[in-house]
Short mmCIF file of C-alpha atoms in Angstrom, two decimals:
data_model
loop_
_atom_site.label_atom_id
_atom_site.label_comp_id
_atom_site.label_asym_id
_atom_site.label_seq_id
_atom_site.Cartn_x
_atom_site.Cartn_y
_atom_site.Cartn_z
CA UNK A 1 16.07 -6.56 39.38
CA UNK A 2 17.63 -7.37 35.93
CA UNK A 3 17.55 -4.92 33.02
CA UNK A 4 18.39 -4.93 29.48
CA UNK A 5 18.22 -3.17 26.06
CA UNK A 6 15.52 -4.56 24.41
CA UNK A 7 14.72 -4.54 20.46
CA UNK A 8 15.98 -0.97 18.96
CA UNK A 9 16.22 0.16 15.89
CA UNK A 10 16.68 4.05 14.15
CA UNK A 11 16.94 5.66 10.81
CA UNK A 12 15.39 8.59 8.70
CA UNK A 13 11.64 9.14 7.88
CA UNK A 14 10.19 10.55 5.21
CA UNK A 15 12.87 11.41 2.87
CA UNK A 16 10.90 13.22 -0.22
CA UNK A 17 13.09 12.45 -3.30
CA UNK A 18 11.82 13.55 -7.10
CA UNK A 19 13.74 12.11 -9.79
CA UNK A 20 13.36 13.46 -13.30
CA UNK A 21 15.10 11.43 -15.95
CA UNK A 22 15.46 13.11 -18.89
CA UNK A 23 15.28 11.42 -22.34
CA UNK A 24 15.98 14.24 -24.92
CA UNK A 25 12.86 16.58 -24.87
CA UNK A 26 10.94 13.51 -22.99
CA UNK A 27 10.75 13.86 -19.03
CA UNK A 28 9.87 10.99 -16.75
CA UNK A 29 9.23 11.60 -13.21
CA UNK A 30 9.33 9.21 -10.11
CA UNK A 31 8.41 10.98 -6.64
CA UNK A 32 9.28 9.25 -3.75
CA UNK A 33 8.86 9.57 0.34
CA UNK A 34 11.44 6.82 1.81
CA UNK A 35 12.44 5.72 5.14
CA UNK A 36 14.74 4.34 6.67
CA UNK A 37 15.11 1.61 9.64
CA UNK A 38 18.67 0.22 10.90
CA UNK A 39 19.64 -1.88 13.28
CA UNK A 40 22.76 -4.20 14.43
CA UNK A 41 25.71 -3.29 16.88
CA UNK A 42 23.96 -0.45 18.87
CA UNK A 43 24.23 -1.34 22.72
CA UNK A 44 26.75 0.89 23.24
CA UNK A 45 25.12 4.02 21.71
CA UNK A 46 22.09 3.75 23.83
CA UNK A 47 24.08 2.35 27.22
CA UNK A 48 27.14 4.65 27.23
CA UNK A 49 26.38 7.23 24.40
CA UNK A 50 29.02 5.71 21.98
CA UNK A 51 28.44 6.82 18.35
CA UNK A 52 30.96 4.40 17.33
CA UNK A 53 28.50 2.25 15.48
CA UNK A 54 26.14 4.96 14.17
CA UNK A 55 25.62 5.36 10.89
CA UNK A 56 23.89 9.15 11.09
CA UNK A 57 20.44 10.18 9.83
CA UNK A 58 21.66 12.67 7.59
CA UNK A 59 23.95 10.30 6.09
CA UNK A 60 21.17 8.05 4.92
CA UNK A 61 19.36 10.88 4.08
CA UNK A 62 22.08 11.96 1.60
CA UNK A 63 21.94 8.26 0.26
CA UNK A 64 19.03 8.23 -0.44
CA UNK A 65 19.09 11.06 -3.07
CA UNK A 66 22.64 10.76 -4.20
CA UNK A 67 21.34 7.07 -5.11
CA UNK A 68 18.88 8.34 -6.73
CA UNK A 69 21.42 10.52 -9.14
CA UNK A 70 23.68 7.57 -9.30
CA UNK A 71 20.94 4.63 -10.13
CA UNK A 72 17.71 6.57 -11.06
CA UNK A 73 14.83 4.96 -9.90
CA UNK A 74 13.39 2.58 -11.93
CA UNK A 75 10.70 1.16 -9.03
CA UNK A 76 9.58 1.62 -5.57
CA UNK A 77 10.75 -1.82 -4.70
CA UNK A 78 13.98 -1.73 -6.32
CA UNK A 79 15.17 1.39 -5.57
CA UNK A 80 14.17 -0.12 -1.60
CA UNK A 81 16.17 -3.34 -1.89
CA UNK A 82 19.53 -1.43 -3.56
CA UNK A 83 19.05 0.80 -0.41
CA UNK A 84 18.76 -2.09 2.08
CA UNK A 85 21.59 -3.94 0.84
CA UNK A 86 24.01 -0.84 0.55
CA UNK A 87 23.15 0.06 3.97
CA UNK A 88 23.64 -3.54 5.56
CA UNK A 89 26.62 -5.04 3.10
CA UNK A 90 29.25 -1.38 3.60
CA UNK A 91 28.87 -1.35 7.72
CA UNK A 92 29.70 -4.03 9.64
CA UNK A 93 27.89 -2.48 12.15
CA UNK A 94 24.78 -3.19 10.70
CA UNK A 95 22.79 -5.86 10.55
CA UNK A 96 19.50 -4.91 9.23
CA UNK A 97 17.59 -2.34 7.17
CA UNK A 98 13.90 -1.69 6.84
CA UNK A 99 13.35 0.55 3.82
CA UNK A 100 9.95 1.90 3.43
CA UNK A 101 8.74 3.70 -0.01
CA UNK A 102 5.54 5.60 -0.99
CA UNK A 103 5.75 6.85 -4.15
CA UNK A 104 3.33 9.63 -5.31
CA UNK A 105 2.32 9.16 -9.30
CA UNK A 106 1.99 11.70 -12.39
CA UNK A 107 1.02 11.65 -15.57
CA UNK A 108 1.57 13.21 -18.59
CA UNK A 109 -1.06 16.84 -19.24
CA UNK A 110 -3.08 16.22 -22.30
CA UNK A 111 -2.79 19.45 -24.46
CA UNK A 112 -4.93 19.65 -27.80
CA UNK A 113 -1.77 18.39 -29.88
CA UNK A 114 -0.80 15.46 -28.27
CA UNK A 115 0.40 14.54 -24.51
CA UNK A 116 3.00 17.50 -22.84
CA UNK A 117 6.50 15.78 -23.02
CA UNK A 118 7.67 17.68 -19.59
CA UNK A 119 4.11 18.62 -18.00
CA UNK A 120 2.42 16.60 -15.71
CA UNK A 121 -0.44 16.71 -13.20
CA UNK A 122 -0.84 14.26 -9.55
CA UNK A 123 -2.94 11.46 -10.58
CA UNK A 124 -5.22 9.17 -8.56
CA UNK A 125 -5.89 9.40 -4.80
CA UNK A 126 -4.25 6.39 -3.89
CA UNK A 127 -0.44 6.56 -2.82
CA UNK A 128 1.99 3.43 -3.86
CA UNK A 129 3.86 1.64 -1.09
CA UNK A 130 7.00 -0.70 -1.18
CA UNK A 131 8.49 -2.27 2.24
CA UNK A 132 12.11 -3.73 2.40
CA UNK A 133 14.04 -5.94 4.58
CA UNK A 134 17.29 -6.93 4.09
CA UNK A 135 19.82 -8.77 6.76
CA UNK A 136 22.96 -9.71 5.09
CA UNK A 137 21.56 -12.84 3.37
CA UNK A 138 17.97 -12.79 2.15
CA UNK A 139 15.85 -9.45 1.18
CA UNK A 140 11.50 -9.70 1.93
CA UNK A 141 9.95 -7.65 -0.20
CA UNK A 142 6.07 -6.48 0.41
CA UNK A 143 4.54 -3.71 -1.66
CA UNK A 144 0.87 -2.37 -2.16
CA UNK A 145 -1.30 0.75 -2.58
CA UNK A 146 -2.78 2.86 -0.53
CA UNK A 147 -6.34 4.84 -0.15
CA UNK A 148 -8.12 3.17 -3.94
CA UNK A 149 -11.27 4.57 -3.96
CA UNK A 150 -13.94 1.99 -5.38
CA UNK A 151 -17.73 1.94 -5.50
CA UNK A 152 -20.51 -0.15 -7.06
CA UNK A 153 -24.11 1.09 -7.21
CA UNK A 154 -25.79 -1.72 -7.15
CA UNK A 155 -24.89 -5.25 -7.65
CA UNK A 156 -24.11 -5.71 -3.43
CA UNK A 157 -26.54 -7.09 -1.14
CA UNK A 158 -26.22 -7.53 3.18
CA UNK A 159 -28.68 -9.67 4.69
CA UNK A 160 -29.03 -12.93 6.88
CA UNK A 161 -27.01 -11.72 9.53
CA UNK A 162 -26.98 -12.18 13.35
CA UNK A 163 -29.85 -10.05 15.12
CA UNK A 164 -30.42 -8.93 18.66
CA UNK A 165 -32.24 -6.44 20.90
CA UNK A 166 -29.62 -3.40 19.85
CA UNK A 167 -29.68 -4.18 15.95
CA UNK A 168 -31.53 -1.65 14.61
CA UNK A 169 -29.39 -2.26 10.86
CA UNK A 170 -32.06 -2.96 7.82
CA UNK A 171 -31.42 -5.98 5.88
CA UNK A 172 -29.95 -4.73 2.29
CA UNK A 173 -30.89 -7.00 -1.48
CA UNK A 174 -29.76 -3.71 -3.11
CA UNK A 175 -27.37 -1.76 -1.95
CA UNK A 176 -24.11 0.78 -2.69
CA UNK A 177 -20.77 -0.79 -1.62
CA UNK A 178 -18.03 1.94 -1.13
CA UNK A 179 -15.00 1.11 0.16
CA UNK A 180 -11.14 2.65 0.32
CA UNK A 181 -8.78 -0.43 -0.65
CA UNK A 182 -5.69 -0.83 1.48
CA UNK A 183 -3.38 -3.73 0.16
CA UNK A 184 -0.19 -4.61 1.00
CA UNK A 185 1.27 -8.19 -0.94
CA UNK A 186 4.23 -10.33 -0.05
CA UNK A 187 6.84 -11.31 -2.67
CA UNK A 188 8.04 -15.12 -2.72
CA UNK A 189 10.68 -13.99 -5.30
CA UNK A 190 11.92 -10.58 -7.85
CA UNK A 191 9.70 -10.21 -10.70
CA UNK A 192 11.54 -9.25 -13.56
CA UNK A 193 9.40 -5.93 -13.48
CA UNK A 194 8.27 -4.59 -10.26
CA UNK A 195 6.28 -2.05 -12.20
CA UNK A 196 4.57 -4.58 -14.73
CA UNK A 197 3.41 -6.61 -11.08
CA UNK A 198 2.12 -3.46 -9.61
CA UNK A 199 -0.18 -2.56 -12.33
CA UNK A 200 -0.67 -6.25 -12.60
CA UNK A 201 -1.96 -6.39 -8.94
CA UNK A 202 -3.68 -3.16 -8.73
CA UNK A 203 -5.82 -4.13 -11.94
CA UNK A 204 -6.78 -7.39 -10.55
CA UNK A 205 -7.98 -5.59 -7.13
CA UNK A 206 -10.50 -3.18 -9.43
CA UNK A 207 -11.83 -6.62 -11.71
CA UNK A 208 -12.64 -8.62 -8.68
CA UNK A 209 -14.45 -5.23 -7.10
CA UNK A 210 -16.08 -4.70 -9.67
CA UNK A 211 -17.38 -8.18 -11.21
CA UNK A 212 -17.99 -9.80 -7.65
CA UNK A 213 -21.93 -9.74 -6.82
CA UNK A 214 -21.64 -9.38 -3.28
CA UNK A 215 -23.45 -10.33 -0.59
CA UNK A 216 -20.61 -8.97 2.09
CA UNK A 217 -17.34 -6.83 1.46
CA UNK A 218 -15.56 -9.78 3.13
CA UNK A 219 -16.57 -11.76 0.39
CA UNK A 220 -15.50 -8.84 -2.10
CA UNK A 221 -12.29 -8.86 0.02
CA UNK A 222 -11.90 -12.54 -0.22
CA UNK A 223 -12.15 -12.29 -4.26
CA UNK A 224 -9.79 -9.20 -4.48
CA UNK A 225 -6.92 -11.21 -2.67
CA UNK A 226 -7.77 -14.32 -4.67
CA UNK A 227 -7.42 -12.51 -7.92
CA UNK A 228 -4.88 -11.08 -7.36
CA UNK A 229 -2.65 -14.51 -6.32
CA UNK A 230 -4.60 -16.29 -9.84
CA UNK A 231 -2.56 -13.00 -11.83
CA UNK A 232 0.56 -12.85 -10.07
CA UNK A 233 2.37 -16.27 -9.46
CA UNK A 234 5.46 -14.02 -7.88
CA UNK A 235 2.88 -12.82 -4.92
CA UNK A 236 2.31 -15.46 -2.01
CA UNK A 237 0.39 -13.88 0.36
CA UNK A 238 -2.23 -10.74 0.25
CA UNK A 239 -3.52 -8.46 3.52
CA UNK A 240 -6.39 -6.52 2.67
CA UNK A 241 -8.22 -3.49 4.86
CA UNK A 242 -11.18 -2.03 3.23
CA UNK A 243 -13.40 0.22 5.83
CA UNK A 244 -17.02 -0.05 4.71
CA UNK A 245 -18.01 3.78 3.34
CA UNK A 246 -21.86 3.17 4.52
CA UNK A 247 -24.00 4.96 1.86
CA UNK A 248 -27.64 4.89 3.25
CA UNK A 249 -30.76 5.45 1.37
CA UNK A 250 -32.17 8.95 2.04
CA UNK A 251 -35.79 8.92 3.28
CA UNK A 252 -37.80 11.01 0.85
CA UNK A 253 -41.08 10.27 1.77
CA UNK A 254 -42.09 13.92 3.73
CA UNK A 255 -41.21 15.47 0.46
CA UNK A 256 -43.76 13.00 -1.67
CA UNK A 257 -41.26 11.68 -3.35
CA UNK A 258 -39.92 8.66 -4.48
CA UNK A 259 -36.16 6.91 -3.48
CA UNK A 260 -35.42 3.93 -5.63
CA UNK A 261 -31.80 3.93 -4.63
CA UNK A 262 -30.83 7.62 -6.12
CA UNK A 263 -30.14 9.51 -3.46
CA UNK A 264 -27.84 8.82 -0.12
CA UNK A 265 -26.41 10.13 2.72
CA UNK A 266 -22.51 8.95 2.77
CA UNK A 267 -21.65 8.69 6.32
CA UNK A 268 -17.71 9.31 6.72
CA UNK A 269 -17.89 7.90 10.95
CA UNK A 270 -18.13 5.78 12.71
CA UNK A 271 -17.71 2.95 9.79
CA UNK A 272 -17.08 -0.68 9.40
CA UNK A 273 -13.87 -1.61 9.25
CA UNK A 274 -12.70 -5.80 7.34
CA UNK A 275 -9.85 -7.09 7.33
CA UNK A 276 -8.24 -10.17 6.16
CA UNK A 277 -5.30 -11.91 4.61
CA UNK A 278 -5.66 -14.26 1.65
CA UNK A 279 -2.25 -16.48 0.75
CA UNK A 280 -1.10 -19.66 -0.68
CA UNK A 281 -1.15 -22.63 1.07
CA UNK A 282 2.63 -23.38 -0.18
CA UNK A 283 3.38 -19.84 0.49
CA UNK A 284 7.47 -19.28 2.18
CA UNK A 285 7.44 -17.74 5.35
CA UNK A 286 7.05 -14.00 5.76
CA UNK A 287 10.42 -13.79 7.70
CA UNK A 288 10.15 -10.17 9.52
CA UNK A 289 8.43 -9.15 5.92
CA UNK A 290 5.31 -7.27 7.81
CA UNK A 291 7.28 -5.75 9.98
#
């Protein structure tokens, strides 16, 4: 019987860097969690114990935040692809990176006088996320977001669909659609502002949510991804995964009252869960991208 190394690859996780720049009196704050992924020349490390090759953990750690003193951090996604290529183009040992980045957002408290210039609270629920590849040659670059809340209160219907013995589900022409966006999209090429693309992306997401009449959330899902291609020619491909938070009408009726779609119960489990991926049909290959 033959055996061999397979696939390997190692690195540092969760590396939680905050960089303030400072600006005279004026803060600005980017707060990151990045990991890191390597892999090239490593045979001998795994069948011999070599560390020849290695380029340690704590080393990338380190890199991480002295980059962030040297560069600052001007984007998820581009502080991710100046990480990726230092790490693959100074050892020859290595071959690959995968550089991961959430990034955690603040803004600015709102005093009486005017916004705080170096006081700021956590704001939103949902998390930014930027993946990097880089090999040498070419870097894929796929970014997203993270747990969106959204929900319409009307303007969603579900009806028309398959029924047998066990389908107990009441057909809906007026309904609450909840849902927690998860998107990740694919770059075909650098935008000149990874920033300006994010809130370009994100915005077209809560449009299409919110001015899609919908008769199922993988129709809303369909529009989200479309909308966002139709804003952002630099984006090729979209994955969405939206699990359906089921809001169901409370029944009233032993009370004597009335329930014209006021009150529900929002059920947190078991829930639907859609998925999909919407993309160009002249769209580059994702390369190891997804990975």
């Amino acid at each position: 019987m033959s055996i061999k190394l397979g696939p390997n690859r190692y690195g540092k996780a969760e590396t939680h860097v905050v960089r303030v720049t400072k600006n005279g009196g004026v803060h600005e704050i980017r707060d990151l969690n990045v990991g890191v992924a390597l892999s090239g020349d490593m045979d001998d490390v795994h069948l011999t114990g070599d560390n020849g090759a290695v380029l340690t953990t704590d080393t990338q750690k380190n890199t991480v935040f002295a980059f962030a003193k040297e560069h600052g951090i001007s984007s998820p996604e581009a502080f991710g692809v100046l990480l990726a290529r230092h790490f693959v183009d100074s050892q020859a040992t290595i071959h690959h990176a995968r550089v991961s980045v959430e990034e955690y957002a603040w803004e600015r408290i709102v005093l009486g006088g005017g916004n705080e210039q170096h006081s700021f609270v956590r704001s939103g629920q949902e998390v930014r996320t930027a993946r990097v590849h880089y090999d040498g040659e070419k870097a894929w670059v796929v970014a997203g977001l993270q747990g969106l809340v959204v929900l319409n209160s009307t303007g969603s219907e579900f009806h028309g669909y398959l029924k047998d013995k066990y389908t107990t589900l009441k057909e809906a022409h007026d309904r609450v659609l909840a849902t927690e966006v998860n998107a990740e999209w694919r770059f075909t090429g650098e935008p000149g502002d990874w920033d300006k693309t994010y809130r370009e992306a994100r915005q077209a997401l809560l449009e299409a949510f919110a001015e899609t009449y919908s008769y199922s959330l993988q129709q809303t899902l369909y529009a989200m991804g479309e909308r966002v291609l139709n804003a952002c020619p630099e984006i090729g491909e979209v994955r969405l995964s939206l699990p359906n938070k089921h809001h169901f009408t409370v029944d009233l009726s032993a009370f004597g009252l009335d329930n014209d779609n006021e009150v529900f119960y929002a059920a947190d489990r078991p829930y639907g869960l859609i998925e999909g991926t919407v993309l160009r049909e002249d769209a580059p290959a994702a390369g190891p991208a997804w990975e």
